[in-house]
XYZ file of C-alpha atoms in Angstrom:
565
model
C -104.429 268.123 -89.555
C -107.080 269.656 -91.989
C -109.831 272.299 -90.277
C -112.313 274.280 -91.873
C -112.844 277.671 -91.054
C -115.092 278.373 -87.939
C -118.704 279.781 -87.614
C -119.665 283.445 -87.474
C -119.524 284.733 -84.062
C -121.973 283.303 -81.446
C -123.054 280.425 -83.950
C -122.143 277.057 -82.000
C -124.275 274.864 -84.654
C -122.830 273.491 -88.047
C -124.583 274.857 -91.249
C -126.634 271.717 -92.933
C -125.303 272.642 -96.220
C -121.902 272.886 -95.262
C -121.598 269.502 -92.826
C -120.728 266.730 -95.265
C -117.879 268.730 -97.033
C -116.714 270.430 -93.800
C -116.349 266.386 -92.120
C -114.936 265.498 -95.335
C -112.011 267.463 -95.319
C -111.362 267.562 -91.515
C -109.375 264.051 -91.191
C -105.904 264.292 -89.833
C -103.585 264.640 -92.538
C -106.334 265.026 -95.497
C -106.208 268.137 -96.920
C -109.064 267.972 -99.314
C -110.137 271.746 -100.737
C -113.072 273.312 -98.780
C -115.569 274.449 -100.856
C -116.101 277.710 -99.338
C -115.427 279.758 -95.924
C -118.781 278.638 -94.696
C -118.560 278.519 -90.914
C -118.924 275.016 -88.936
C -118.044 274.247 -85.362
C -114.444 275.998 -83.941
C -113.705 272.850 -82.513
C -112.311 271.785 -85.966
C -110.386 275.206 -85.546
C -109.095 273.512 -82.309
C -108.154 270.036 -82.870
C -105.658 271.598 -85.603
C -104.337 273.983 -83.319
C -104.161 270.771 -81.141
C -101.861 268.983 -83.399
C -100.183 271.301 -84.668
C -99.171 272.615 -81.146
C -97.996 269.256 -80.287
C -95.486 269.305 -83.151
C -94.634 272.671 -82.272
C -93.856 271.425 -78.834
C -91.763 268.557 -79.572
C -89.889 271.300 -81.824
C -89.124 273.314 -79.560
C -88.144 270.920 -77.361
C -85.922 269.553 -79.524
C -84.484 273.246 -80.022
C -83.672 272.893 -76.425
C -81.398 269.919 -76.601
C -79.633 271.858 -79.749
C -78.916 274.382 -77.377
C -78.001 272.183 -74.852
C -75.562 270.880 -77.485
C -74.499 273.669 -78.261
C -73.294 274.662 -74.767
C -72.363 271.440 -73.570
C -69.923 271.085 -76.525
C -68.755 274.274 -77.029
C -69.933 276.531 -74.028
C -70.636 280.305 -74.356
C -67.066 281.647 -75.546
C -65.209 283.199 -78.859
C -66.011 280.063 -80.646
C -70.119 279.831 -79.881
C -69.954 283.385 -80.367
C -68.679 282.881 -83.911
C -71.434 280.657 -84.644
C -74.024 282.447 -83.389
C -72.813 285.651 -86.043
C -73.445 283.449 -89.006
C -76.807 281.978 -87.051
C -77.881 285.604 -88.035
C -78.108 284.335 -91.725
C -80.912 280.797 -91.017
C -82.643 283.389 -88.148
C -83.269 286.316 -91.229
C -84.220 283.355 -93.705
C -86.260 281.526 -90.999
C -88.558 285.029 -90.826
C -88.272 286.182 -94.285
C -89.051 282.577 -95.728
C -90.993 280.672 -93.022
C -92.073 282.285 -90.345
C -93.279 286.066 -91.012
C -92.750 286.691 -94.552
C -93.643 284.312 -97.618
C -96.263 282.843 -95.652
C -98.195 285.860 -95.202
C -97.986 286.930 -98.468
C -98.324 283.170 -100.012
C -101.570 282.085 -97.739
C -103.978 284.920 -98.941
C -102.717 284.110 -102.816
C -103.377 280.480 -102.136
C -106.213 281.191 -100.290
C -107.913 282.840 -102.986
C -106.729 280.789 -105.892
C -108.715 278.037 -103.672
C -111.798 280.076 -103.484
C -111.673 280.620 -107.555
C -111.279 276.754 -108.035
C -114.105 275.757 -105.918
C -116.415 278.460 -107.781
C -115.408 276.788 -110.870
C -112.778 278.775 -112.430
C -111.401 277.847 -115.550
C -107.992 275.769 -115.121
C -106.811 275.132 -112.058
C -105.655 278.634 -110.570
C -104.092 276.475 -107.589
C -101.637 274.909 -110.220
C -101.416 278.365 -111.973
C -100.273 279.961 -108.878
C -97.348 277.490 -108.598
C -96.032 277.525 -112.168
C -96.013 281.290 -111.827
C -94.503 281.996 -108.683
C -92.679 278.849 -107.657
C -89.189 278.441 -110.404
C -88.443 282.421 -110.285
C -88.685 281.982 -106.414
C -86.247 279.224 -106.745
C -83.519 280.978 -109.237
C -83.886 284.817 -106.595
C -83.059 282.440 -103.593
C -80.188 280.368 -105.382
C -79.089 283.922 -106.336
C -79.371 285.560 -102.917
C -77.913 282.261 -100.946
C -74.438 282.506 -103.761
C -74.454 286.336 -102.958
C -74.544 285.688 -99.194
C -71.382 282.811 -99.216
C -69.285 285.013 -101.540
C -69.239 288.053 -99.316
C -69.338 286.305 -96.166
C -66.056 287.912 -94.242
C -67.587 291.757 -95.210
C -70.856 290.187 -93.886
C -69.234 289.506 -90.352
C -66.942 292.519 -90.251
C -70.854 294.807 -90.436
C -72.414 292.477 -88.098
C -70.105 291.751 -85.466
C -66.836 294.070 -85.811
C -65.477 293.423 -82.640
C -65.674 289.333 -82.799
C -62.858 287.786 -81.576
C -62.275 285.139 -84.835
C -64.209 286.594 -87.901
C -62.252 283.742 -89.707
C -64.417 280.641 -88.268
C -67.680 283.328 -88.312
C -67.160 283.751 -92.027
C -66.206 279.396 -92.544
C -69.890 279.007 -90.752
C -71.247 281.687 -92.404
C -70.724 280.044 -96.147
C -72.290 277.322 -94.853
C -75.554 277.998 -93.196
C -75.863 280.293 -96.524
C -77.490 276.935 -98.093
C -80.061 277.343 -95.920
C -81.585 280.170 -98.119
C -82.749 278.162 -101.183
C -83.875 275.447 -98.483
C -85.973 277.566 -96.380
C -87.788 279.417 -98.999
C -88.442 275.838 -100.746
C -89.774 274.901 -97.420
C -91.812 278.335 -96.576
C -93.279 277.834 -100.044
C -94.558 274.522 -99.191
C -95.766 275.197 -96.043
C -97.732 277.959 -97.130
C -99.552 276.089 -99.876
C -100.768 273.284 -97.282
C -101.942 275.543 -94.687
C -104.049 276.837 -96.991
C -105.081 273.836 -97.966
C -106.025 273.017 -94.423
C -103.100 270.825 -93.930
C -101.074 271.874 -90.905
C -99.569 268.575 -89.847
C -96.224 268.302 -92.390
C -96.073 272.290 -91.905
C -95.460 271.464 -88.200
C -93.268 269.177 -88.182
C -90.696 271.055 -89.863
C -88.564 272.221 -86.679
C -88.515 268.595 -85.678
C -86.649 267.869 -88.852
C -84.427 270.914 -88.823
C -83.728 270.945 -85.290
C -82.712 266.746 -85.293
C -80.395 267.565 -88.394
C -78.628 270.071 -86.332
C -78.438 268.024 -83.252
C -77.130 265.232 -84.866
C -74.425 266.865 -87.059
C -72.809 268.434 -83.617
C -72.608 264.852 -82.128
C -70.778 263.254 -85.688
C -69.033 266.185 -86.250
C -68.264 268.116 -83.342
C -64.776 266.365 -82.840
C -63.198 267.019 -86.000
C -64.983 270.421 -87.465
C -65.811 272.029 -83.929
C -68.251 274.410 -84.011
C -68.663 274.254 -87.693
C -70.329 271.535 -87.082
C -73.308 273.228 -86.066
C -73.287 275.418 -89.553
C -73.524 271.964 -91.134
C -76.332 270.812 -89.606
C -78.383 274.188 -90.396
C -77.396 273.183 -93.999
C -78.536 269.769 -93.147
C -81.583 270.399 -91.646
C -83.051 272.814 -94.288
C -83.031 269.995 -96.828
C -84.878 267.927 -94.173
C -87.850 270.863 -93.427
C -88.502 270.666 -97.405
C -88.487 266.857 -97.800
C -90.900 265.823 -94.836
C -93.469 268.378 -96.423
C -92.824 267.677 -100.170
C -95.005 264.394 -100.327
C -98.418 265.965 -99.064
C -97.487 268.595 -101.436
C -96.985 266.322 -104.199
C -100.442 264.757 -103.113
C -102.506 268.090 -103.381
C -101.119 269.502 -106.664
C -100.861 265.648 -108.326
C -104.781 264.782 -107.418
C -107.134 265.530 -110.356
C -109.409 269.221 -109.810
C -111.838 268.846 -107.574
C -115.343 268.999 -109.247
C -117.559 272.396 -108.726
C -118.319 271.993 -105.343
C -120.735 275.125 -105.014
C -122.383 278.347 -107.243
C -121.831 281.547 -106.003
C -120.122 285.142 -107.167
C -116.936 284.459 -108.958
C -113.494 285.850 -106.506
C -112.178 288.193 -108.769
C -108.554 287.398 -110.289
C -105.582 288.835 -108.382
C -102.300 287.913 -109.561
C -99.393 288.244 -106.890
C -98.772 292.139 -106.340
C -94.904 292.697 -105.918
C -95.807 295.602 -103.806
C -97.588 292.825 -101.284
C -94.308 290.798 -101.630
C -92.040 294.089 -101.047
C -94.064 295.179 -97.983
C -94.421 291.655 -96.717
C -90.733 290.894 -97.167
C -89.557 294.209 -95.729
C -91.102 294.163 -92.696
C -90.253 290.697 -91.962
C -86.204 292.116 -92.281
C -87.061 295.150 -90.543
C -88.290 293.164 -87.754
C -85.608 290.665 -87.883
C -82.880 294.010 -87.928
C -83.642 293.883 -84.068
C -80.997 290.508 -83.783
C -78.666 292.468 -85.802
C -78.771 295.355 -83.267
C -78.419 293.622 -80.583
C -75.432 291.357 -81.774
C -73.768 294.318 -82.978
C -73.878 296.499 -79.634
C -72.837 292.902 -78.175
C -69.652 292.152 -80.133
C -68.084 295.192 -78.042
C -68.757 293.574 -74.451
C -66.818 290.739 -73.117
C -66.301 287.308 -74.754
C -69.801 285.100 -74.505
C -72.316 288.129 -73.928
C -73.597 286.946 -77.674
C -74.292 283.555 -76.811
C -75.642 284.612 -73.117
C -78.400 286.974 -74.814
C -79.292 284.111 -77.191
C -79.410 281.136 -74.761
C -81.925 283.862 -72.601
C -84.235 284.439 -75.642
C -83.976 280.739 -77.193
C -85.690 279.686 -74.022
C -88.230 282.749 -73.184
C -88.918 282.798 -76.575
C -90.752 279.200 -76.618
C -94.422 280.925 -75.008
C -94.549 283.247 -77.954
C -93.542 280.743 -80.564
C -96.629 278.487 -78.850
C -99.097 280.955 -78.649
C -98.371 281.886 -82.153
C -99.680 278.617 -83.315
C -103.261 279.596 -83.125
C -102.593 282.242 -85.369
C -100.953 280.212 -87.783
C -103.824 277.643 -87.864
C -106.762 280.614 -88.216
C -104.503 282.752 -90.734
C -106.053 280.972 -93.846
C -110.044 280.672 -92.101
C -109.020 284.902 -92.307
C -107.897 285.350 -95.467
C -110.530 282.893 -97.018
C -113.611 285.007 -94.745
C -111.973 287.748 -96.361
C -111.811 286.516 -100.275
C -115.437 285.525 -99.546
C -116.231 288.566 -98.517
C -116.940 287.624 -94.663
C -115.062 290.828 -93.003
C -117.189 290.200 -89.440
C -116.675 286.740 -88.981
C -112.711 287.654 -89.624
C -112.901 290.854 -87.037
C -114.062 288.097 -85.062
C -111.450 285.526 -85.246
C -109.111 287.858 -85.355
C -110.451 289.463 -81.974
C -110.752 285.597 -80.462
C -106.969 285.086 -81.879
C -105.355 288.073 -80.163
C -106.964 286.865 -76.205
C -106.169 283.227 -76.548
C -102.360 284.159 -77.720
C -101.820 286.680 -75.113
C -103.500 284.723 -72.517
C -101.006 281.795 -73.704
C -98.030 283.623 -73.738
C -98.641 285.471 -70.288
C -98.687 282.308 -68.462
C -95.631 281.070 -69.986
C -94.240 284.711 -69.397
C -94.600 284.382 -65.425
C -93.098 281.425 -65.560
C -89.939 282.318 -67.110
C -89.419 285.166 -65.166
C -90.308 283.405 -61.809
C -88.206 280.541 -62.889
C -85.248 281.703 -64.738
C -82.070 280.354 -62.655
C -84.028 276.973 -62.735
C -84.463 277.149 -65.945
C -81.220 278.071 -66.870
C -79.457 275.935 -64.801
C -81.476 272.855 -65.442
C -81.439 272.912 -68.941
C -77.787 274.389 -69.618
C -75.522 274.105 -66.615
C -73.088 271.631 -67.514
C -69.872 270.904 -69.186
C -68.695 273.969 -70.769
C -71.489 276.221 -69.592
C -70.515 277.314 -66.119
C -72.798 278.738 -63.106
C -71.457 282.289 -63.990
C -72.888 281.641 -67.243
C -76.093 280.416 -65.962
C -76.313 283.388 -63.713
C -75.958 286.259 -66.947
C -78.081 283.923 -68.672
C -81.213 284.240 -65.961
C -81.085 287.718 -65.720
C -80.839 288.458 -69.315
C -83.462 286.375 -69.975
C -86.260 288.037 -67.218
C -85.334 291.283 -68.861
C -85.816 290.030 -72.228
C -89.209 288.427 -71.466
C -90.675 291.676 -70.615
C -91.349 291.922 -73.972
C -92.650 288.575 -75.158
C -96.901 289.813 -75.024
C -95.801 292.347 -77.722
C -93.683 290.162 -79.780
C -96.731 287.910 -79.950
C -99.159 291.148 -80.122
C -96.609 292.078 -83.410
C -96.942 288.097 -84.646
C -100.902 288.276 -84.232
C -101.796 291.937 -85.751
C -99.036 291.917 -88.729
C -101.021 288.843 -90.341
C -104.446 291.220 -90.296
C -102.944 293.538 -92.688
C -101.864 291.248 -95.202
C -104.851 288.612 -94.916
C -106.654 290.085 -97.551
C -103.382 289.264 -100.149
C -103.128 293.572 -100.509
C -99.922 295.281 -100.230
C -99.675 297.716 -96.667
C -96.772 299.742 -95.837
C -98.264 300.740 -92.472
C -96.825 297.395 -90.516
C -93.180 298.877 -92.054
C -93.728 302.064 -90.695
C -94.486 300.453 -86.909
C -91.508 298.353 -87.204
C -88.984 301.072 -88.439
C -90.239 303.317 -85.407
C -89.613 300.003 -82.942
C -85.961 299.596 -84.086
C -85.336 302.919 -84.253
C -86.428 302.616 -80.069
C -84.738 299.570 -79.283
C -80.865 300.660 -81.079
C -81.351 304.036 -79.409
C -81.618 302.590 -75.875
C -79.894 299.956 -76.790
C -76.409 302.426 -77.636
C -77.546 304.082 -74.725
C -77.777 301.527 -72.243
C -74.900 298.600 -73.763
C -72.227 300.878 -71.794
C -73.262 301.052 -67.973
C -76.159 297.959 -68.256
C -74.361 295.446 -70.517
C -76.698 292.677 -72.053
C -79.720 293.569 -70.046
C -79.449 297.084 -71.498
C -79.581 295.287 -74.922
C -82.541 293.019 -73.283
C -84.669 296.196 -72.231
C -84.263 298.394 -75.635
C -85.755 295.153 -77.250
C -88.477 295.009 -74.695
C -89.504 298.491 -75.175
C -89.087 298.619 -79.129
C -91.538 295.558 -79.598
C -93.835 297.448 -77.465
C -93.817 300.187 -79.397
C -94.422 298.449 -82.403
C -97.254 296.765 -80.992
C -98.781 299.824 -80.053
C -98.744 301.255 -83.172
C -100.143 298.309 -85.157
C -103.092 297.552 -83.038
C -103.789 301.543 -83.221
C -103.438 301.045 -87.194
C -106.553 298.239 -86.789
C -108.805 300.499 -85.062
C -112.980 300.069 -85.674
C -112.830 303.150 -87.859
C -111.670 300.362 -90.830
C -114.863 298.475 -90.184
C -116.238 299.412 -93.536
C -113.768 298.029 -96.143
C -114.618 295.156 -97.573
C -110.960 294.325 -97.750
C -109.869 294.488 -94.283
C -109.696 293.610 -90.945
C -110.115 295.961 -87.849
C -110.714 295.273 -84.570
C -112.577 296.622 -81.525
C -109.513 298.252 -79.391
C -111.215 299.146 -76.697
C -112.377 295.750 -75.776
C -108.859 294.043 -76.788
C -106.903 296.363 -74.660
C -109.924 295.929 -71.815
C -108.642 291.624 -72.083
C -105.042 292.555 -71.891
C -105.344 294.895 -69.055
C -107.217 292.378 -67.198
C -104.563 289.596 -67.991
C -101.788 291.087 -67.273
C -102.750 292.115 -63.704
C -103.173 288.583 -63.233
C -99.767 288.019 -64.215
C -98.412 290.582 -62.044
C -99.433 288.682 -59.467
C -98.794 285.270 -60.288
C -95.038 286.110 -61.324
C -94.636 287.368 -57.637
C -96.232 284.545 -56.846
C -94.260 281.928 -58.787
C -91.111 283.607 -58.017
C -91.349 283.308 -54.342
C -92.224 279.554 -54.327
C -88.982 278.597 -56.474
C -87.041 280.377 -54.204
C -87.956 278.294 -51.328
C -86.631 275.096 -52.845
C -82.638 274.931 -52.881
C -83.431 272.177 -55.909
C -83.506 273.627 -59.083
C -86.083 270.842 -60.470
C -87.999 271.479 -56.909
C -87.846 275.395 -57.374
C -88.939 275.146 -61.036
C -91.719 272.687 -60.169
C -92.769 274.740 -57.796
C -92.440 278.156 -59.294
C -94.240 276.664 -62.644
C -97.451 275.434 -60.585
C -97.844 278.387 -58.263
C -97.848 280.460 -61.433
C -100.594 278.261 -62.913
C -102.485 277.746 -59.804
C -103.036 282.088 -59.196
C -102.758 282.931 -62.939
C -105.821 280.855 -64.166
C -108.623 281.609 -60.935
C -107.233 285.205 -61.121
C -108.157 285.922 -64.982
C -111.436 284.296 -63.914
C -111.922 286.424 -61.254
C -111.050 290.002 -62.533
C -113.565 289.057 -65.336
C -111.412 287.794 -68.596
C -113.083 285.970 -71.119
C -109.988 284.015 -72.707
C -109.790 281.263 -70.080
C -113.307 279.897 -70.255
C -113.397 280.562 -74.317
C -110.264 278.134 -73.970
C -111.859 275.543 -72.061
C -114.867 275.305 -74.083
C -112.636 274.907 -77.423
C -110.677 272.053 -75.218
C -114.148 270.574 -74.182
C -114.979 270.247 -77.426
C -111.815 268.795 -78.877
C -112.167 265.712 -76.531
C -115.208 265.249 -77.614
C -114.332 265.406 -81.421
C -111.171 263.381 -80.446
C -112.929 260.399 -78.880
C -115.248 259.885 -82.388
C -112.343 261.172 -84.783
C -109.930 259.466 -87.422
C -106.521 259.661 -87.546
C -104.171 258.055 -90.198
């Protein structure tokens, strides 16, 4: 799907001088180059979200049968436990490569090597920017992924030292170890076509990852075991690169585009390694908090590693979703910002942070209304027993205390590295979170178990969140290389949305209790929560919910008239 960026705020009209070029290069799947920032309708904003939500959706969904797989063939014991150790290595490349770290320092860099080509700059910087950054990414990753399978038994003896078979954690280890070269490959990628505007091959990535995995267990579960599962994270990394490599191969191949506007020149700003560094090191600062946990966890009993992961595979899925309109409006930021534009990115930014709480709130009271449903419905069979269901649900309402901050922490970190400038400030709010979440952690493991682990990460994202949405305070409004944002009236949104999902989570939770049906109870318990959350936000005044429909309004709209291919 291929957006331009939205209008300023409170303009609902298109800009006549911007309309042919905007309509040009918002077809599904076209990602021609848009000549500037200029601001047209948000619904263009919203119809990528749409798809690329969708995708998102059907990923995650298909995350859920790997876990299901996962249990149902191997259950929540020594062995799954093993597994999950050396699933620490495709979780730190996932954030590092994917998720939170090249693409945030990759989009603005792309973003503004865009902005030079449409003003005309000699070359093609896009190109440029690829021959300079792309083959020494390559030969650091082959590096790293070689370092990684050649130390792999000291690797599991630091992160787990108290796992029953470090032998088949270190075999699975090796393996997933592939996945470094094939993440990066496929973070690079994906960051050059979202800032292209192209967000429908990014998307689709989990789909192809997650089906590689699935399908490996099944062919190969019999004779390798669990190690089956390592070699379909292998698997599926080559898969996430080649599903985005032809609409890569499109953009870079096609002829440069003619001058497609006068204006100012964007200065020249080569890659900083201090943006890398800070990006990159807060990304495995904030991934440190898995390592934490599965190291207080390898003391407790046998399966309290795969309980606390089944619990945040699942309550995880609200942030991941509500983190999709962030990852459609990160470039429409960092190009407002190369062009100069620093309200209309407050703005978006603003916009960005209501609609993704708002999101992940709902889906918050519903997991913690609904957890033994959800548990048991989606896990509760074969190997996976109903004690395991039961440590599973009440991990998992602990650990989704903490989801509005871990989308709070997805949403602010990409304002301090839109403008492609390095900022050691987000590393600073991250090192004070984990230093919260292993000291309650170590103080809680002993008398609280895996909730204890649960609630230290609950509290350390909070911090964290705190402190980076203090560090974006209006007293930044005045560089020309920022964002900031108006705390007052973001913190005036939350407050009001999360008293509405006080109340709804009460609500929810009382209705799936009345059911003795687990599909009743989460049926239930899923559309009580919707049915108070919604009128209440309404009602106590929030903004988000109507903003929301409007967008939605005019997406049908758009959708009824559009093209597809």
């Amino acid at each position: 799907m291929t957006v331009v960026p939205s209008q300023s705020p409170g303009s609902e009209t298109d800009d006549a001088a911007t309309v042919p070029a905007a309509r040009a290069a918002t077809k599904a799947g076209d990602g021609a180059d848009p000549s500037s920032a200029a601001s047209v309708s948000g619904s263009f904003l919203a119809r990528a979200a749409l798809v690329t939500a969708s995708l998102s959706i059907v990923g995650s969904l298909l995350g859920l049968v790997r876990d299901q797989s996962l249990a149902r063939l191997f259950g929540a014991g020594s062995d799954t436990d093993a597994f999950l150790v050396a699933w620490t290595v495709p979780e730190f490349a996932a954030t590092l490569l994917i998720e939170d770290g090249l693409a945030i320092a990759l989009i603005p860099a792309f973003s503004m090597a865009l902005a030079r080509r449409a003003r005309g700059a000699p070359g093609d910087p896009v190109r440029a920017l690829v021959g300079a950054t792309l083959p020494r990414l390559c030969l650091a990753l082959a590096a790293v992924a070689a370092l990684i399978a050649g130390t792999a038994p000291y690797l599991v003896q630091a992160l787990a030292p108290g796992l029953p078979d470090p032998r088949l954690a270190a075999d699975c280890t090796r393996i997933t170890a592939t996945c470094v070269l094939a993440f990066g490959l496929a973070g690079y990628c994906s960051a050059a076509l979202r800032a292209h505007r192209c967000f429908l091959a990014p998307a689709a990535i989990y789909v192809a990852y997650n089906a590689g995995i699935i399908a490996a267990m099944f062919l190969l579960g019999d004779g390798w075991g669990v190690r089956s599962a390592a070699v379909g994270v292998a698997a599926g990394g080559c898969l996430m690169v080649a599903v985005q490599l032809p609409s890569l191969w499109r953009r870079l191949a096609s002829p440069t585009p003619p001058l497609a506007r006068a204006g100012a020149d964007v200065e020249e700003r080569p890659m900083q390694l201090a943006l890398v560094a800070a990006v990159l090191l807060f990304a495995l600062c904030r991934q440190s908090q898995v390592l934490a946990e599965r190291f207080l966890a390898s003391g407790l009993p046998a399966g309290a590693i795969s309980h606390l992961n089944y619990a945040q595979k699942v309550a995880q899925i609200p942030m991941t979703l509500s983190l999709m309109v962030c990852t459609v409006t990160f470039p429409v930021v960092a190009r407002a910002l190369a062009d100069g534009d620093t309200a209309r990115a407050r703005s978006r930014v603003e916009r960005d942070l209501a609609l993704a709480s708002c999101l992940v709130l709902l889906g918050t009271c519903a997991v913690i209304a609904c957890a033994p449903q959800m548990i048991e419905l989606l896990f509760q069979r074969g190997a996976f027993t109903a004690s395991d269901t039961a440590a599973t649900a009440d991990v998992m309402r602990v650990y989704a205390l903490g989801l509005l901050s871990q989308t709070l922490v997805g949403a602010l970190v990409r304002s301090y590295f839109s403008a492609g400038r390095a900022s050691w400030y987000p590393l600073g709010a991250m090192t004070a979170g984990i230093a919260v979440t292993s000291w309650i952690g170590a103080a809680t493991v002993h008398s609280w178990g895996v909730a204890g682990i649960a609630a230290a990460n609950a509290l350390g994202i909070t911090v964290t969140a705190a402190l980076l949405l203090a560090g974006l305070r209006a007293g930044r409004l005045n560089s020309p290389h920022s964002v900031s944002v108006r705390v007052g009236r973001v913190l005036a949104e939350l407050g009001r949305l999360v008293c509405a999902a006080v109340v709804a989570t009460a609500a929810g939770a009382f209705a799936a209790s009345r059911l003795p049906s687990p599909a009743a109870g989460l049926a239930a318990g899923f559309l009580t929560v919707t049915l108070v959350f919604l009128p209440l936000t309404w009602a106590l005044g929030a903004q988000t919910p109507a903003s929301a429909l409007r967008s939605l309004r005019a997406v049908t709209r758009r959708l009824t008239h559009g093209r597809f291919r």
